[in-house]
């Protein structure tokens, strides 16, 4: 027993002596700063980490250059338009480019534009560790720190709301005095693709379902309105109905007749407006001319088709003003305006039939542009071998 005890004491003595020698050697190295007593690690940087950090620096420098070029172009545009640079918005930029660089190309991608670099340059994930390899984020080793941080934030919000609810009930107060349930009608959770863009990480379908379930728990809380800003950040409005889907209420003119005016009747490059009065005698005037003297038979039939479909011929008066485009596009614009105006004077069942027939659908088709090296949009030159 005594020999075992002495061997243990000897081992501890040798370990202590070895530790003292190592400490003395460490204090003599340049990595130890005597003035403040702090220790700085001098770790070697791997080639992969050097390349990663170099790419990150290049990305940040390119973004800074793009931002400076955007601000310079914005300043030039403001000076050319005689506007104040400080109050020159993105909408003003788009209008200035449209005015200064008119383009007859119908494809929006072929038109000149100037946007902030954040909109057209892909978002890149920043460096997650320093030069010594130490990660910045506490959840770095999960592989998706941003996603799991999001789940953590959801749980934190739920916990805060639970604590507030419990405290309010203990005090005997009503929950309505501290908050209400958030109404999220008309919006939906960000789809998986947009969520991945927002957090700059790729997630699986199961992880996305976990995110939705956690957010639903937060929204279902009776005090979820207090976390409104956090919830709205991850919701997007549903595809709202177009303004054209809202049936306008008829107004009354000096004669007491009901009338409805539909603006922005579009077809190709034709633009017009249609005013319909009820009751009427069945007169249809296009640019002040009777329909019987306008265009060809095909165009006249196209304009009358909505009235024939709803059996409203002879029951309403139509006054249309249209400009631009050709006879076909003008007839299409007037037809769409008549169909939209008829909704105010027919029942819901007939409106559904009009929608099924395609009368309420705007026609966005345009003439396809000619391609270089071809005789037309699709037509090719005759190929000759020799």
Short mmCIF file of C-alpha atoms in Angstrom, two decimals:
data_model
loop_
_atom_site.label_atom_id
_atom_site.label_comp_id
_atom_site.label_asym_id
_atom_site.label_seq_id
_atom_site.Cartn_x
_atom_site.Cartn_y
_atom_site.Cartn_z
CA UNK A 1 0.00 0.00 0.00
CA UNK A 2 2.84 2.39 0.91
CA UNK A 3 4.65 1.63 -2.34
CA UNK A 4 1.50 2.41 -4.32
CA UNK A 5 1.08 5.69 -2.44
CA UNK A 6 4.69 6.71 -3.07
CA UNK A 7 4.33 5.85 -6.78
CA UNK A 8 1.22 8.09 -6.98
CA UNK A 9 3.05 10.95 -5.26
CA UNK A 10 5.99 10.53 -7.67
CA UNK A 11 3.70 10.61 -10.71
CA UNK A 12 1.97 13.76 -9.50
CA UNK A 13 5.33 15.38 -8.80
CA UNK A 14 6.62 14.56 -12.29
CA UNK A 15 3.41 15.90 -13.89
CA UNK A 16 3.68 19.12 -11.93
CA UNK A 17 7.36 19.49 -12.88
CA UNK A 18 6.53 18.86 -16.57
CA UNK A 19 3.70 21.45 -16.49
CA UNK A 20 6.03 24.03 -14.96
CA UNK A 21 8.62 23.48 -17.70
CA UNK A 22 5.97 23.86 -20.43
CA UNK A 23 4.65 27.07 -18.85
CA UNK A 24 8.18 28.50 -18.69
CA UNK A 25 8.78 27.68 -22.34
CA UNK A 26 5.41 29.24 -23.32
CA UNK A 27 6.16 32.47 -21.47
CA UNK A 28 9.37 32.81 -23.44
CA UNK A 29 7.61 32.56 -26.84
CA UNK A 30 6.63 35.68 -28.84
CA UNK A 31 2.97 34.64 -28.69
CA UNK A 32 2.81 35.85 -25.06
CA UNK A 33 2.34 39.59 -24.55
CA UNK A 34 3.86 40.67 -21.25
CA UNK A 35 2.27 44.13 -21.28
CA UNK A 36 -1.34 42.95 -20.97
CA UNK A 37 -0.93 39.30 -20.14
CA UNK A 38 -3.10 38.16 -23.07
CA UNK A 39 -2.30 35.14 -25.18
CA UNK A 40 -2.59 35.26 -28.96
CA UNK A 41 -2.74 32.02 -30.88
CA UNK A 42 -0.53 31.81 -33.93
CA UNK A 43 -2.35 29.15 -35.90
CA UNK A 44 -1.53 28.31 -39.45
CA UNK A 45 -4.20 29.03 -42.09
CA UNK A 46 -4.97 26.21 -44.49
CA UNK A 47 -4.96 26.77 -48.23
CA UNK A 48 -8.72 26.10 -48.47
CA UNK A 49 -9.45 28.70 -45.80
CA UNK A 50 -7.15 31.21 -47.50
CA UNK A 51 -8.98 30.69 -50.78
CA UNK A 52 -12.37 31.06 -49.06
CA UNK A 53 -11.39 34.29 -47.35
CA UNK A 54 -9.89 35.62 -50.58
CA UNK A 55 -13.13 34.93 -52.46
CA UNK A 56 -15.11 36.64 -49.71
CA UNK A 57 -12.88 39.71 -49.91
CA UNK A 58 -13.20 39.80 -53.70
CA UNK A 59 -16.99 39.58 -53.44
CA UNK A 60 -17.17 42.42 -50.94
CA UNK A 61 -14.88 44.59 -53.05
CA UNK A 62 -16.96 43.95 -56.19
CA UNK A 63 -20.12 44.82 -54.27
CA UNK A 64 -18.58 48.05 -53.02
CA UNK A 65 -17.52 48.97 -56.55
CA UNK A 66 -21.00 48.20 -57.89
CA UNK A 67 -22.61 50.33 -55.17
CA UNK A 68 -20.35 53.27 -55.95
CA UNK A 69 -21.09 52.96 -59.69
CA UNK A 70 -24.82 52.82 -58.96
CA UNK A 71 -24.64 55.96 -56.81
CA UNK A 72 -22.60 57.73 -59.50
CA UNK A 73 -25.11 56.80 -62.21
CA UNK A 74 -27.97 57.88 -59.98
CA UNK A 75 -26.30 61.26 -59.47
CA UNK A 76 -25.78 61.71 -63.23
CA UNK A 77 -29.40 60.82 -63.97
CA UNK A 78 -30.66 63.24 -61.33
CA UNK A 79 -28.54 66.03 -62.79
CA UNK A 80 -29.74 65.28 -66.32
CA UNK A 81 -33.37 65.35 -65.21
CA UNK A 82 -32.86 68.47 -63.08
CA UNK A 83 -33.92 66.72 -59.85
CA UNK A 84 -32.50 66.61 -56.36
CA UNK A 85 -30.09 63.75 -55.86
CA UNK A 86 -31.10 63.18 -52.24
CA UNK A 87 -34.78 62.66 -53.10
CA UNK A 88 -34.19 60.75 -56.36
CA UNK A 89 -35.89 57.39 -55.85
CA UNK A 90 -35.69 54.13 -57.79
CA UNK A 91 -39.02 54.96 -59.45
CA UNK A 92 -37.53 58.25 -60.65
CA UNK A 93 -34.55 56.33 -62.03
CA UNK A 94 -36.79 53.98 -64.02
CA UNK A 95 -38.80 56.88 -65.42
CA UNK A 96 -35.64 58.78 -66.36
CA UNK A 97 -34.19 55.77 -68.20
CA UNK A 98 -37.49 55.23 -70.01
CA UNK A 99 -37.47 58.87 -71.07
CA UNK A 100 -33.80 59.11 -72.06
CA UNK A 101 -33.44 55.66 -73.63
CA UNK A 102 -36.75 54.77 -75.31
CA UNK A 103 -36.84 51.25 -76.62
CA UNK A 104 -39.25 49.61 -79.03
CA UNK A 105 -38.39 46.14 -77.74
CA UNK A 106 -41.31 44.51 -75.96
CA UNK A 107 -39.24 42.07 -73.95
CA UNK A 108 -38.49 43.73 -70.58
CA UNK A 109 -35.12 41.98 -70.45
CA UNK A 110 -34.06 43.82 -73.62
CA UNK A 111 -34.73 47.27 -72.17
CA UNK A 112 -32.03 49.29 -70.41
CA UNK A 113 -32.29 49.42 -66.64
CA UNK A 114 -30.32 50.47 -63.58
CA UNK A 115 -30.96 48.68 -60.32
CA UNK A 116 -29.11 48.51 -56.99
CA UNK A 117 -26.44 45.79 -57.01
CA UNK A 118 -28.27 43.91 -54.25
CA UNK A 119 -31.13 43.19 -56.67
CA UNK A 120 -29.22 41.66 -59.58
CA UNK A 121 -26.07 40.31 -57.92
CA UNK A 122 -26.62 36.97 -56.17
CA UNK A 123 -26.51 37.13 -52.40
CA UNK A 124 -23.53 35.31 -50.98
CA UNK A 125 -23.06 33.85 -47.56
CA UNK A 126 -20.49 35.74 -45.53
CA UNK A 127 -17.45 34.27 -43.82
CA UNK A 128 -18.46 32.13 -40.85
CA UNK A 129 -15.06 31.87 -39.20
CA UNK A 130 -11.98 33.98 -38.66
CA UNK A 131 -8.46 33.38 -39.93
CA UNK A 132 -7.69 31.01 -37.07
CA UNK A 133 -10.67 28.81 -37.98
CA UNK A 134 -12.81 29.80 -35.01
CA UNK A 135 -16.51 29.98 -36.14
CA UNK A 136 -18.46 33.15 -35.44
CA UNK A 137 -21.86 31.50 -35.00
CA UNK A 138 -22.65 29.32 -32.02
CA UNK A 139 -24.65 26.96 -34.27
CA UNK A 140 -21.93 26.70 -36.93
CA UNK A 141 -21.45 22.94 -36.53
CA UNK A 142 -25.12 22.21 -37.25
CA UNK A 143 -24.33 22.80 -40.92
CA UNK A 144 -27.20 25.32 -41.28
CA UNK A 145 -26.69 27.92 -38.58
CA UNK A 146 -29.07 30.49 -40.04
CA UNK A 147 -31.95 28.03 -40.25
CA UNK A 148 -31.50 26.69 -36.73
CA UNK A 149 -31.06 30.24 -35.45
CA UNK A 150 -34.45 31.00 -37.02
CA UNK A 151 -36.04 28.06 -35.19
CA UNK A 152 -34.40 29.28 -31.99
CA UNK A 153 -35.85 32.77 -32.51
CA UNK A 154 -39.32 31.30 -33.03
CA UNK A 155 -39.09 29.41 -29.74
CA UNK A 156 -37.81 32.54 -28.00
CA UNK A 157 -40.82 34.52 -29.22
CA UNK A 158 -43.22 31.80 -28.09
CA UNK A 159 -41.55 31.67 -24.66
CA UNK A 160 -41.81 35.44 -24.23
CA UNK A 161 -45.49 35.39 -25.17
CA UNK A 162 -46.13 32.49 -22.76
CA UNK A 163 -44.42 34.37 -19.94
CA UNK A 164 -46.48 37.48 -20.70
CA UNK A 165 -49.68 35.46 -20.81
CA UNK A 166 -48.93 33.74 -17.50
CA UNK A 167 -48.05 37.04 -15.82
CA UNK A 168 -51.23 38.66 -17.07
CA UNK A 169 -53.42 35.79 -15.85
CA UNK A 170 -51.72 35.78 -12.43
CA UNK A 171 -52.53 39.48 -12.06
CA UNK A 172 -56.13 38.73 -12.92
CA UNK A 173 -56.15 40.97 -15.99
CA UNK A 174 -57.68 40.28 -19.39
CA UNK A 175 -55.42 39.26 -22.26
CA UNK A 176 -57.04 41.91 -24.46
CA UNK A 177 -55.31 44.55 -22.36
CA UNK A 178 -51.82 43.39 -23.46
CA UNK A 179 -52.39 42.12 -26.98
CA UNK A 180 -54.48 40.15 -29.45
CA UNK A 181 -54.08 37.33 -31.91
CA UNK A 182 -52.50 38.41 -35.19
CA UNK A 183 -54.71 38.21 -38.28
CA UNK A 184 -52.66 36.82 -41.18
CA UNK A 185 -55.51 36.61 -43.66
CA UNK A 186 -54.41 37.37 -47.20
CA UNK A 187 -50.84 36.17 -46.79
CA UNK A 188 -48.92 32.91 -46.68
CA UNK A 189 -45.59 31.64 -45.41
CA UNK A 190 -42.62 32.14 -47.65
CA UNK A 191 -42.23 29.14 -49.95
CA UNK A 192 -39.20 26.93 -49.56
CA UNK A 193 -37.30 28.60 -52.40
CA UNK A 194 -37.76 32.14 -51.05
CA UNK A 195 -36.93 31.03 -47.51
CA UNK A 196 -33.68 29.49 -48.74
CA UNK A 197 -32.85 32.76 -50.48
CA UNK A 198 -33.58 34.73 -47.33
CA UNK A 199 -31.43 32.62 -45.01
CA UNK A 200 -28.86 31.85 -47.78
CA UNK A 201 -28.97 28.16 -46.94
CA UNK A 202 -30.42 25.01 -48.47
CA UNK A 203 -32.96 23.12 -46.36
CA UNK A 204 -34.88 19.89 -46.82
CA UNK A 205 -38.63 19.49 -47.12
CA UNK A 206 -38.85 18.11 -43.58
CA UNK A 207 -36.97 21.11 -42.20
CA UNK A 208 -39.26 23.46 -44.09
CA UNK A 209 -42.29 21.66 -42.61
CA UNK A 210 -40.76 22.11 -39.16
CA UNK A 211 -40.39 25.82 -39.85
CA UNK A 212 -44.04 26.14 -40.93
CA UNK A 213 -45.30 24.17 -37.92
CA UNK A 214 -43.27 26.31 -35.53
CA UNK A 215 -44.48 29.54 -37.11
CA UNK A 216 -48.08 28.31 -37.00
CA UNK A 217 -47.69 27.71 -33.28
CA UNK A 218 -46.46 31.27 -32.90
CA UNK A 219 -49.34 32.70 -34.95
CA UNK A 220 -51.94 30.67 -33.04
CA UNK A 221 -50.80 32.20 -29.75
CA UNK A 222 -53.48 34.56 -28.30
CA UNK A 223 -50.86 37.34 -28.02
CA UNK A 224 -49.14 36.77 -31.37
CA UNK A 225 -49.77 40.37 -32.40
CA UNK A 226 -46.88 41.43 -30.18
CA UNK A 227 -44.54 39.46 -32.51
CA UNK A 228 -46.06 41.03 -35.62
CA UNK A 229 -42.79 42.35 -37.08
CA UNK A 230 -41.07 38.99 -36.74
CA UNK A 231 -43.99 37.09 -38.29
CA UNK A 232 -44.51 39.50 -41.19
CA UNK A 233 -40.87 39.08 -42.13
CA UNK A 234 -41.55 35.49 -43.18
CA UNK A 235 -44.92 35.96 -44.86
CA UNK A 236 -45.78 37.19 -48.31
CA UNK A 237 -49.13 38.45 -49.62
CA UNK A 238 -51.19 36.07 -51.65
CA UNK A 239 -51.61 36.75 -55.36
CA UNK A 240 -54.05 39.56 -54.87
CA UNK A 241 -56.93 39.98 -57.22
CA UNK A 242 -56.34 42.53 -59.89
CA UNK A 243 -58.05 45.86 -59.60
CA UNK A 244 -60.08 44.77 -62.61
CA UNK A 245 -61.61 41.96 -60.53
CA UNK A 246 -63.25 44.54 -58.28
CA UNK A 247 -66.60 45.26 -59.84
CA UNK A 248 -67.08 49.05 -59.94
CA UNK A 249 -70.30 50.44 -58.51
CA UNK A 250 -72.40 52.30 -61.12
CA UNK A 251 -72.70 56.06 -60.80
CA UNK A 252 -75.53 58.32 -61.99
CA UNK A 253 -75.31 61.06 -64.60
CA UNK A 254 -77.42 64.21 -64.93
CA UNK A 255 -80.23 62.23 -66.60
CA UNK A 256 -80.36 59.74 -63.74
CA UNK A 257 -78.92 56.86 -65.81
CA UNK A 258 -76.34 54.51 -64.36
CA UNK A 259 -72.91 54.55 -65.96
CA UNK A 260 -69.52 52.90 -65.50
CA UNK A 261 -66.16 53.94 -66.99
CA UNK A 262 -63.35 51.43 -67.49
CA UNK A 263 -59.88 52.92 -67.99
CA UNK A 264 -56.63 51.34 -69.20
CA UNK A 265 -58.19 49.12 -71.85
CA UNK A 266 -55.04 47.65 -73.41
CA UNK A 267 -54.29 45.48 -76.42
CA UNK A 268 -50.83 45.49 -77.97
CA UNK A 269 -50.01 49.22 -78.29
CA UNK A 270 -53.66 50.36 -78.30
CA UNK A 271 -54.92 52.29 -75.28
CA UNK A 272 -58.50 53.27 -74.61
CA UNK A 273 -61.37 53.76 -72.18
CA UNK A 274 -64.99 52.61 -72.33
CA UNK A 275 -68.07 54.23 -70.77
CA UNK A 276 -71.29 52.22 -70.57
CA UNK A 277 -74.69 53.66 -69.66
CA UNK A 278 -77.75 51.74 -68.54
CA UNK A 279 -80.52 51.79 -69.62
CA UNK A 280 -79.72 52.69 -73.22
CA UNK A 281 -80.85 52.45 -76.81
CA UNK A 282 -78.03 50.20 -78.05
CA UNK A 283 -75.81 52.87 -79.64
CA UNK A 284 -72.09 52.04 -79.82
CA UNK A 285 -69.75 54.95 -80.59
CA UNK A 286 -66.01 54.48 -81.11
CA UNK A 287 -64.06 57.74 -81.17
CA UNK A 288 -67.33 59.57 -81.84
CA UNK A 289 -68.20 57.41 -84.89
CA UNK A 290 -70.99 54.89 -85.19
CA UNK A 291 -69.83 51.28 -85.01
CA UNK A 292 -71.23 50.55 -88.49
CA UNK A 293 -68.58 52.86 -90.00
CA UNK A 294 -65.64 51.56 -87.95
CA UNK A 295 -63.15 49.03 -89.33
CA UNK A 296 -64.10 45.83 -91.05
CA UNK A 297 -66.75 43.25 -90.26
CA UNK A 298 -64.34 41.19 -88.18
CA UNK A 299 -63.50 44.15 -85.92
CA UNK A 300 -67.15 45.12 -85.53
CA UNK A 301 -68.13 41.58 -84.58
CA UNK A 302 -65.30 41.45 -82.05
CA UNK A 303 -66.56 44.63 -80.36
CA UNK A 304 -70.18 43.40 -80.28
CA UNK A 305 -69.35 39.90 -79.01
CA UNK A 306 -69.58 40.72 -75.23
CA UNK A 307 -72.99 42.37 -75.77
CA UNK A 308 -74.23 39.39 -77.78
CA UNK A 309 -72.88 36.92 -75.23
CA UNK A 310 -74.72 38.64 -72.34
CA UNK A 311 -77.86 39.44 -74.39
CA UNK A 312 -77.39 43.17 -73.65
CA UNK A 313 -77.64 44.43 -77.25
CA UNK A 314 -80.06 47.33 -77.35
CA UNK A 315 -80.11 47.67 -73.56
CA UNK A 316 -76.96 49.77 -72.98
CA UNK A 317 -75.13 52.64 -74.67
CA UNK A 318 -71.36 52.37 -75.22
CA UNK A 319 -68.98 55.28 -75.70
CA UNK A 320 -65.38 54.21 -76.41
CA UNK A 321 -62.22 56.23 -77.00
CA UNK A 322 -59.17 54.37 -78.28
CA UNK A 323 -55.85 55.36 -79.83
CA UNK A 324 -52.64 53.70 -80.96
CA UNK A 325 -52.13 50.34 -82.58
CA UNK A 326 -54.04 49.00 -85.55
CA UNK A 327 -57.68 48.10 -86.19
CA UNK A 328 -57.36 44.65 -84.62
CA UNK A 329 -55.66 45.85 -81.44
CA UNK A 330 -58.13 48.74 -81.05
CA UNK A 331 -61.06 46.35 -81.43
CA UNK A 332 -59.53 44.04 -78.81
CA UNK A 333 -59.06 46.91 -76.36
CA UNK A 334 -62.67 48.09 -76.79
CA UNK A 335 -64.01 44.54 -76.48
CA UNK A 336 -62.18 44.00 -73.18
CA UNK A 337 -63.45 47.35 -71.83
CA UNK A 338 -67.06 46.52 -72.77
CA UNK A 339 -66.81 43.11 -71.09
CA UNK A 340 -65.40 44.61 -67.90
CA UNK A 341 -68.10 47.30 -67.82
CA UNK A 342 -70.89 44.76 -68.31
CA UNK A 343 -70.11 43.17 -64.93
CA UNK A 344 -71.84 46.08 -63.20
CA UNK A 345 -75.15 45.36 -64.97
CA UNK A 346 -75.36 41.53 -65.02
CA UNK A 347 -75.69 38.87 -62.32
CA UNK A 348 -72.90 36.79 -60.78
CA UNK A 349 -73.75 33.65 -62.77
CA UNK A 350 -73.36 35.48 -66.06
CA UNK A 351 -70.06 36.98 -64.87
CA UNK A 352 -68.79 33.45 -64.24
CA UNK A 353 -69.80 32.42 -67.75
CA UNK A 354 -68.02 35.47 -69.16
CA UNK A 355 -64.89 34.53 -67.27
CA UNK A 356 -65.02 30.96 -68.57
CA UNK A 357 -65.47 32.27 -72.11
CA UNK A 358 -62.31 34.38 -71.71
CA UNK A 359 -64.03 37.74 -72.02
CA UNK A 360 -62.54 39.02 -68.75
CA UNK A 361 -58.98 37.89 -69.48
CA UNK A 362 -56.62 40.55 -70.75
CA UNK A 363 -54.77 39.59 -73.92
CA UNK A 364 -51.06 40.26 -73.41
CA UNK A 365 -49.91 38.83 -76.74
CA UNK A 366 -47.64 41.00 -78.84
CA UNK A 367 -46.02 40.83 -82.21
CA UNK A 368 -42.87 38.74 -82.00
CA UNK A 369 -39.78 40.68 -82.90
CA UNK A 370 -37.59 39.94 -85.88
CA UNK A 371 -34.38 38.05 -85.08
CA UNK A 372 -31.00 39.05 -86.50
CA UNK A 373 -29.84 36.75 -89.24
CA UNK A 374 -33.41 35.75 -90.09
CA UNK A 375 -35.97 37.06 -92.52
CA UNK A 376 -38.54 37.53 -89.75
CA UNK A 377 -39.54 36.40 -86.29
CA UNK A 378 -39.54 32.73 -87.33
CA UNK A 379 -38.91 32.91 -91.08
CA UNK A 380 -35.42 31.91 -92.23
CA UNK A 381 -33.51 32.77 -95.34
CA UNK A 382 -33.26 30.09 -98.02
CA UNK A 383 -30.26 27.92 -97.28
CA UNK A 384 -27.92 27.31 -100.17
CA UNK A 385 -25.09 24.90 -99.95
CA UNK A 386 -23.07 26.71 -102.64
#
